[in-house]
Short mmCIF file of C-alpha atoms in Angstrom, two decimals:
data_model
loop_
_atom_site.label_atom_id
_atom_site.label_comp_id
_atom_site.label_asym_id
_atom_site.label_seq_id
_atom_site.Cartn_x
_atom_site.Cartn_y
_atom_site.Cartn_z
CA MET A 781 0.00 0.00 0.00
CA GLN A 782 1.28 3.45 -0.91
CA ALA A 783 1.98 5.96 1.83
CA ASP A 784 -0.35 8.94 1.89
CA PRO A 785 1.77 11.96 0.86
CA GLN A 786 -0.13 13.98 3.47
CA ASP A 787 1.51 11.88 6.19
CA ALA A 788 4.92 13.08 5.06
CA VAL A 789 4.37 16.84 4.88
CA SER A 790 6.62 19.04 6.97
CA PRO A 791 5.08 20.89 9.92
CA GLU A 792 3.83 24.25 8.65
CA SER A 793 6.09 26.17 11.00
CA ASP A 794 9.20 24.65 9.38
CA VAL A 795 8.49 25.96 5.91
CA ALA A 796 9.03 29.51 4.68
CA PRO A 797 6.01 30.93 2.83
CA PRO A 798 6.45 31.21 -0.93
CA GLU A 799 7.82 34.45 -2.31
CA SER A 800 4.94 36.50 -3.67
CA GLY A 801 5.28 39.10 -6.36
CA GLN A 802 4.42 40.07 -9.86
CA THR A 803 6.00 40.29 -13.26
CA GLY A 804 7.35 43.63 -14.45
CA ARG A 805 9.17 44.77 -17.57
CA ILE A 806 10.16 42.50 -20.41
CA LEU A 807 13.30 42.75 -22.54
CA TYR A 808 14.34 41.32 -25.87
CA ALA A 809 17.98 41.18 -26.95
CA ARG A 810 20.11 40.00 -29.83
CA VAL A 811 23.52 38.83 -28.62
CA ARG A 812 26.49 38.92 -31.01
CA PRO A 813 29.06 36.18 -31.63
CA ASN A 814 31.58 34.99 -29.03
CA GLU A 815 29.68 36.47 -26.07
CA ASP A 816 28.93 34.00 -23.30
CA LEU A 817 25.26 33.09 -23.03
CA VAL A 818 25.06 32.89 -19.23
CA GLN A 819 27.13 35.98 -18.45
CA THR A 820 25.36 38.05 -21.11
CA VAL A 821 21.98 37.22 -19.55
CA GLU A 822 23.41 38.49 -16.26
CA LYS A 823 24.80 41.63 -17.93
CA LEU A 824 21.44 42.33 -19.58
CA CYS A 825 19.83 42.27 -16.13
CA LEU A 826 22.46 44.73 -14.84
CA GLN A 827 21.97 47.00 -17.87
CA HIS A 828 18.18 47.09 -17.54
CA GLY A 829 18.03 47.04 -13.76
CA PHE A 830 16.27 43.67 -13.49
CA ALA A 831 17.20 42.28 -10.07
CA ASP A 832 15.36 39.03 -10.69
CA ALA A 833 14.09 37.70 -14.00
CA VAL A 834 12.61 34.66 -15.74
CA VAL A 835 13.58 33.44 -19.21
CA ARG A 836 10.58 33.82 -21.54
CA GLY A 837 12.10 33.02 -24.90
CA SER A 838 15.37 32.04 -26.44
CA LEU A 839 16.72 30.85 -29.70
CA GLY A 840 20.04 30.85 -31.38
CA SER A 841 23.26 28.92 -31.70
CA LEU A 842 26.44 28.42 -29.68
CA SER A 843 29.85 27.80 -31.25
CA GLN A 844 30.43 25.15 -28.59
CA CYS A 845 28.41 24.17 -25.56
CA CYS A 846 29.30 23.12 -22.01
CA LEU A 847 26.56 21.58 -19.88
CA GLU A 848 26.66 20.77 -16.18
CA LEU A 849 24.80 17.56 -15.47
CA HIS A 850 22.77 16.75 -12.36
CA THR A 851 25.64 14.49 -11.29
CA GLY A 852 28.01 17.46 -11.15
CA ALA A 853 29.88 16.26 -14.23
CA ARG A 854 30.32 18.60 -17.18
CA ILE A 855 30.07 17.66 -20.83
CA ASP A 856 31.36 19.58 -23.82
CA VAL A 857 29.35 19.52 -27.04
CA PRO A 858 31.63 20.44 -29.94
CA GLY A 859 30.45 22.87 -32.62
CA PRO A 860 31.19 24.81 -34.63
CA ALA A 861 27.46 25.38 -34.26
CA VAL A 862 25.20 23.93 -31.58
CA GLU A 863 21.52 24.80 -31.91
CA MET A 864 19.56 25.83 -28.81
CA LEU A 865 16.24 23.94 -28.77
CA THR A 866 14.70 24.87 -25.43
CA LEU A 867 15.89 27.07 -22.58
CA MET A 868 14.37 27.68 -19.16
CA GLY A 869 15.75 29.44 -16.18
CA GLU A 870 15.93 32.49 -13.99
CA VAL A 871 18.21 35.23 -12.79
CA ARG A 872 18.46 36.02 -9.08
CA THR A 873 20.44 38.85 -7.57
CA VAL A 874 22.31 37.74 -4.46
CA ASP A 875 24.51 40.22 -2.57
CA GLY A 876 24.18 42.67 -5.46
CA ALA A 877 25.32 40.27 -8.17
CA PRO A 878 22.91 38.74 -10.69
CA ARG A 879 23.33 35.03 -11.25
CA ALA A 880 21.66 33.21 -14.14
CA GLN A 881 20.73 29.56 -13.82
CA LEU A 882 19.83 28.31 -17.28
CA SER A 883 18.91 24.76 -18.28
CA GLY A 884 17.84 23.41 -21.61
CA THR A 885 18.36 21.19 -24.59
CA VAL A 886 20.66 21.57 -27.59
CA ALA A 887 21.35 19.72 -30.84
CA ASP A 888 24.91 19.18 -32.09
CA PRO A 889 25.76 19.48 -35.83
CA GLU A 890 24.72 15.82 -36.34
CA GLY A 891 21.39 16.34 -34.59
CA LYS A 892 22.25 14.53 -31.37
CA ILE A 893 20.39 16.01 -28.39
CA PHE A 894 22.01 16.98 -25.08
CA ALA A 895 20.49 18.52 -21.95
CA GLY A 896 21.78 20.17 -18.82
CA ARG A 897 22.62 23.44 -17.15
CA PHE A 898 24.70 25.92 -19.14
CA ALA A 899 28.10 26.52 -17.54
CA ALA A 900 28.93 30.22 -17.11
CA GLY A 901 31.78 31.39 -19.31
CA ARG A 902 31.82 28.29 -21.50
CA ASN A 903 28.92 28.84 -23.93
CA PRO A 904 29.97 31.35 -26.63
CA VAL A 905 27.33 32.51 -29.10
CA CYS A 906 27.95 31.31 -32.66
CA ILE A 907 25.97 33.50 -35.13
CA THR A 908 23.29 35.07 -32.97
CA PHE A 909 21.25 34.51 -29.84
CA GLU A 910 17.81 36.02 -29.19
CA ILE A 911 16.70 36.12 -25.58
CA THR A 912 13.57 37.41 -23.87
CA LEU A 913 13.65 38.04 -20.11
CA GLU A 914 10.75 39.05 -17.88
CA GLU A 915 11.39 40.94 -14.66
CA TRP A 916 10.20 39.33 -11.42
CA LEU A 917 9.24 41.88 -8.76
CA ALA A 918 9.09 40.13 -5.41
CA ASP A 919 6.96 41.65 -2.67
CA ALA A 920 8.81 42.68 0.46
CA ALA A 921 9.17 39.68 2.75
CA PRO A 922 6.71 39.79 5.69
CA ASN A 923 8.27 40.32 9.09
CA MET B 549 42.10 14.82 -25.92
CA SER B 550 40.98 17.07 -23.09
CA PRO B 551 38.87 15.55 -20.33
CA PRO B 552 35.13 16.20 -20.69
CA GLY B 553 34.09 19.56 -19.33
CA ASP B 554 37.56 20.94 -19.75
CA VAL B 555 38.04 21.79 -23.42
CA PRO B 556 39.25 25.33 -24.07
CA VAL B 557 36.63 27.87 -25.07
CA ARG B 558 37.48 28.73 -28.65
CA LEU B 559 36.12 31.95 -30.15
CA LEU B 560 35.34 32.10 -33.85
CA LYS B 561 36.55 34.65 -36.37
CA HIS B 562 33.61 35.86 -38.43
CA PRO B 563 34.10 37.31 -41.91
CA GLY B 564 33.13 40.92 -41.16
CA PRO B 565 34.28 43.65 -38.78
CA VAL B 566 33.65 42.97 -35.09
CA ALA B 567 30.96 45.35 -33.81
CA ALA B 568 32.00 47.27 -30.71
CA ARG B 569 28.54 46.81 -29.16
CA ARG B 570 28.10 43.13 -28.33
CA TRP B 571 24.34 43.06 -27.89
CA ASP B 572 21.29 45.11 -28.79
CA SER B 573 18.31 45.14 -26.48
CA LEU B 574 15.00 46.81 -25.86
CA SER B 575 12.77 46.73 -22.84
CA CYS B 576 9.07 47.24 -22.65
CA GLU B 577 7.13 48.53 -19.64
CA LYS B 578 3.92 46.63 -20.35
CA ALA B 579 4.02 43.74 -22.79
CA ARG B 580 0.57 42.47 -23.78
CA ALA B 581 0.16 38.71 -23.35
CA PHE B 582 -1.78 36.33 -25.60
CA ARG B 583 -2.64 32.63 -25.64
CA PHE B 584 -3.83 30.82 -28.76
CA SER B 585 -3.68 27.48 -30.54
CA LEU B 586 -2.12 26.78 -33.92
CA ILE B 587 -4.48 25.67 -36.69
CA PRO B 588 -4.59 21.95 -37.63
CA GLY B 589 -3.61 21.40 -41.28
CA ARG B 590 -2.04 24.85 -41.58
CA SER B 591 1.57 25.87 -41.27
CA LEU B 592 3.31 27.04 -38.11
CA PHE B 593 3.78 30.44 -39.77
CA ASP B 594 0.10 30.67 -40.71
CA GLY B 595 -1.07 30.01 -37.14
CA ILE B 596 1.27 32.55 -35.55
CA PHE B 597 0.85 35.18 -38.25
CA ASN B 598 -2.96 35.09 -38.24
CA ALA B 599 -3.36 35.14 -34.46
CA MET B 600 -0.92 38.00 -34.05
CA LYS B 601 -2.36 39.94 -36.99
CA ALA B 602 -5.80 39.72 -35.39
CA ALA B 603 -4.30 41.31 -32.29
CA ASN B 604 -2.48 43.94 -34.38
CA VAL B 605 0.91 42.62 -33.22
CA SER B 606 3.99 42.59 -35.45
CA ALA B 607 6.69 41.83 -32.85
CA ALA B 608 6.45 39.12 -30.20
CA ALA B 609 8.37 36.50 -28.24
CA LEU B 610 6.45 33.23 -28.21
CA THR B 611 6.68 29.89 -26.45
CA LEU B 612 4.96 26.79 -27.83
CA THR B 613 4.10 23.58 -26.07
CA GLY B 614 2.20 20.35 -26.62
CA GLY B 615 0.26 19.25 -29.66
CA THR B 616 1.40 17.62 -32.85
CA PHE B 617 2.73 18.32 -36.31
CA SER B 618 1.89 16.16 -39.33
CA ARG B 619 5.11 17.28 -41.02
CA VAL B 620 8.18 19.18 -39.91
CA ASP B 621 10.88 20.62 -42.14
CA TYR B 622 13.91 21.52 -40.06
CA CYS B 623 17.59 22.15 -40.33
CA LEU B 624 20.59 22.32 -38.07
CA ALA B 625 23.49 24.72 -37.87
CA ALA B 626 26.59 23.27 -39.48
CA PRO B 627 29.93 24.35 -40.91
CA ARG B 628 29.83 25.59 -44.48
CA PRO B 629 33.11 24.61 -46.16
CA GLY B 630 34.02 27.06 -48.89
CA LYS B 631 31.57 29.71 -47.62
CA PRO B 632 32.65 32.82 -45.74
CA GLN B 633 30.14 32.41 -42.88
CA VAL B 634 31.46 30.37 -39.95
CA ALA B 635 28.25 28.35 -39.91
CA GLY B 636 25.06 28.11 -41.86
CA TYR B 637 22.00 25.95 -42.01
CA THR B 638 22.05 22.41 -43.37
CA ASP B 639 19.64 21.60 -46.19
CA PRO B 640 16.18 21.13 -44.64
CA GLU B 641 15.19 17.61 -43.66
CA ARG B 642 11.55 16.59 -43.80
CA MET B 643 10.16 14.48 -40.95
CA GLY B 644 6.77 12.86 -41.47
CA GLY B 645 4.21 12.76 -38.69
CA PRO B 646 2.76 12.41 -36.31
CA ILE B 647 5.40 14.44 -34.51
CA GLY B 648 5.00 15.60 -30.92
CA LEU B 649 6.01 19.11 -29.90
CA ILE B 650 7.84 19.09 -26.59
CA GLY B 651 8.78 22.75 -26.49
CA ALA B 652 9.72 25.59 -28.76
CA SER B 653 10.59 29.25 -28.73
CA ALA B 654 9.81 31.63 -31.55
CA THR B 655 10.23 35.26 -32.49
CA LEU B 656 7.81 37.19 -34.69
CA GLY B 657 9.22 40.23 -36.43
CA LEU B 658 9.56 41.85 -39.82
CA ASP B 659 12.02 40.61 -42.43
CA VAL B 660 14.42 42.82 -44.40
CA LYS B 661 11.60 43.63 -46.81
CA GLY B 662 9.19 44.54 -44.00
CA ARG B 663 7.12 41.35 -44.26
CA PRO B 664 6.18 39.25 -41.21
CA MET B 665 8.74 36.56 -40.39
CA VAL B 666 8.89 33.82 -37.77
CA HIS B 667 12.13 32.35 -36.37
CA CYS B 668 11.54 29.14 -34.41
CA HIS B 669 13.69 26.50 -32.70
CA ALA B 670 11.95 23.40 -31.35
CA LEU B 671 12.44 20.16 -29.45
CA LEU B 672 10.25 17.47 -31.02
CA SER B 673 9.49 13.80 -30.57
CA LYS B 674 9.21 11.05 -33.19
CA PRO B 675 6.43 8.46 -32.84
CA ASP B 676 8.78 6.16 -30.90
CA GLY B 677 9.62 8.96 -28.45
CA GLU B 678 13.06 9.66 -29.88
CA LEU B 679 13.91 13.36 -29.65
CA PHE B 680 15.01 15.56 -32.48
CA GLY B 681 14.91 19.25 -33.20
CA GLY B 682 16.50 22.31 -34.67
CA HIS B 683 15.58 25.37 -36.69
CA ILE B 684 12.02 24.82 -37.90
CA MET B 685 10.95 26.01 -41.36
CA PRO B 686 7.76 27.83 -40.33
CA GLY B 687 6.07 27.85 -43.72
CA GLU B 688 6.74 24.17 -44.46
CA SER B 689 5.91 22.64 -41.08
CA ILE B 690 2.26 21.61 -40.88
CA VAL B 691 0.24 21.37 -37.66
CA GLY B 692 -1.26 17.97 -36.87
CA ALA B 693 -4.60 16.99 -35.35
CA VAL B 694 -3.77 18.32 -31.88
CA PRO B 695 -2.81 21.98 -32.13
CA PRO B 696 0.14 23.21 -30.05
CA VAL B 697 -0.62 26.00 -27.58
CA VAL B 698 1.22 29.29 -27.93
CA PHE B 699 1.88 31.95 -25.32
CA ALA B 700 2.98 35.27 -26.77
CA ARG B 701 4.37 38.46 -25.29
CA ALA B 702 3.93 41.34 -27.67
CA PHE B 703 6.22 44.33 -28.11
CA ALA B 704 4.76 47.63 -29.25
CA GLY B 705 5.14 48.65 -32.87
CA GLU B 706 7.72 47.17 -35.21
CA ALA B 707 10.10 46.39 -32.38
CA ILE B 708 11.88 43.41 -33.95
CA ARG B 709 13.32 43.57 -37.45
CA GLN B 710 15.62 41.42 -39.54
CA ARG B 711 18.74 43.36 -40.50
CA TYR B 712 21.89 42.56 -42.40
CA ASP B 713 24.66 41.94 -39.87
CA PRO B 714 28.05 42.95 -41.33
CA GLU B 715 29.99 40.87 -38.78
CA THR B 716 28.45 37.49 -39.64
CA ILE B 717 27.30 38.58 -43.14
CA MET B 718 23.87 37.11 -42.38
CA SER B 719 20.45 38.76 -42.01
CA LEU B 720 19.23 38.34 -38.43
CA PHE B 721 16.52 39.56 -36.08
CA HIS B 722 17.48 42.60 -34.00
CA PRO B 723 15.59 45.00 -31.77
CA ALA B 724 14.62 47.88 -34.07
CA GLU B 725 17.01 50.76 -33.51
CA ASP B 726 14.51 53.62 -33.46
CA GLY B 727 11.34 51.95 -32.31
CA PRO B 728 8.43 52.08 -34.73
CA PHE B 729 9.33 53.60 -38.05
CA PRO B 730 6.72 52.48 -40.55
CA GLY B 731 7.81 52.84 -44.13
CA ALA B 732 11.37 53.82 -43.28
CA PRO B 733 14.10 51.97 -45.15
CA HIS B 734 15.73 49.22 -43.12
CA ALA B 735 19.36 49.44 -42.11
CA GLY B 736 21.89 47.43 -44.09
#
């Protein structure tokens, strides 16, 4: 017999309430070759004053791709052109510095699919990258 | 051979001059949001174009999920020996259906001649569940019996335009430099 998931919930007092908020501005960018995908997303947030943001659209190619796997291992997908298929993720500003956490799927030049989290500094844009980011405006935390 | 995860990051030399500005961006205070379904039997382009035209939108960032295609023409980025560009698209491959759409992202903008254009990359599934994907040819890919759902965020005016990019010598979507400028000649 399966355990009732309700039996396993944490006591309410142990769990922080979810962050509430709303979406704000939205930005669209075209990134030029050789710029790093992850760091450019962070720089776009600095430029536009987005403290926190959610990825709302992305397409383009990388000249090579480095993915961090859930195991902690990293894999390199050789180019010279790796197509982005899907991308999800967010940017959070911690201690004043924006940090992008981006995961998705790519296809190598032979069409083989890989998935993982994009390693900062190791994912240079090939021809172009289009990215759409939506600002997340968190409400002030209740005291 | 370098261990996995440790190969040097190699930058590519493109044929044209390197632009000093490394990205172009625009931000929008209030982006209208839309949800619609593609049209069975019609192309991906047709479904996006008609829904957005009805809402008087010519620039949008879209995400697509679920549903099927009866046919998908797609290509991948690949080296182009003998061509000046560092990479180009392979010849399109045609995949017969039914094909499942797992996820896709698309941009609607205006092409170099001022006509609506859709750029779409997708992750798709063959009937046996095997994944494939790439750059989808929006006019040649036909929606199947179950229409994919599209969420769109619209930018005001003609915010996204295809322009000739001297660095890569390709024509690519960019944020429009001066906002809406109907009838004005495009750059490049």
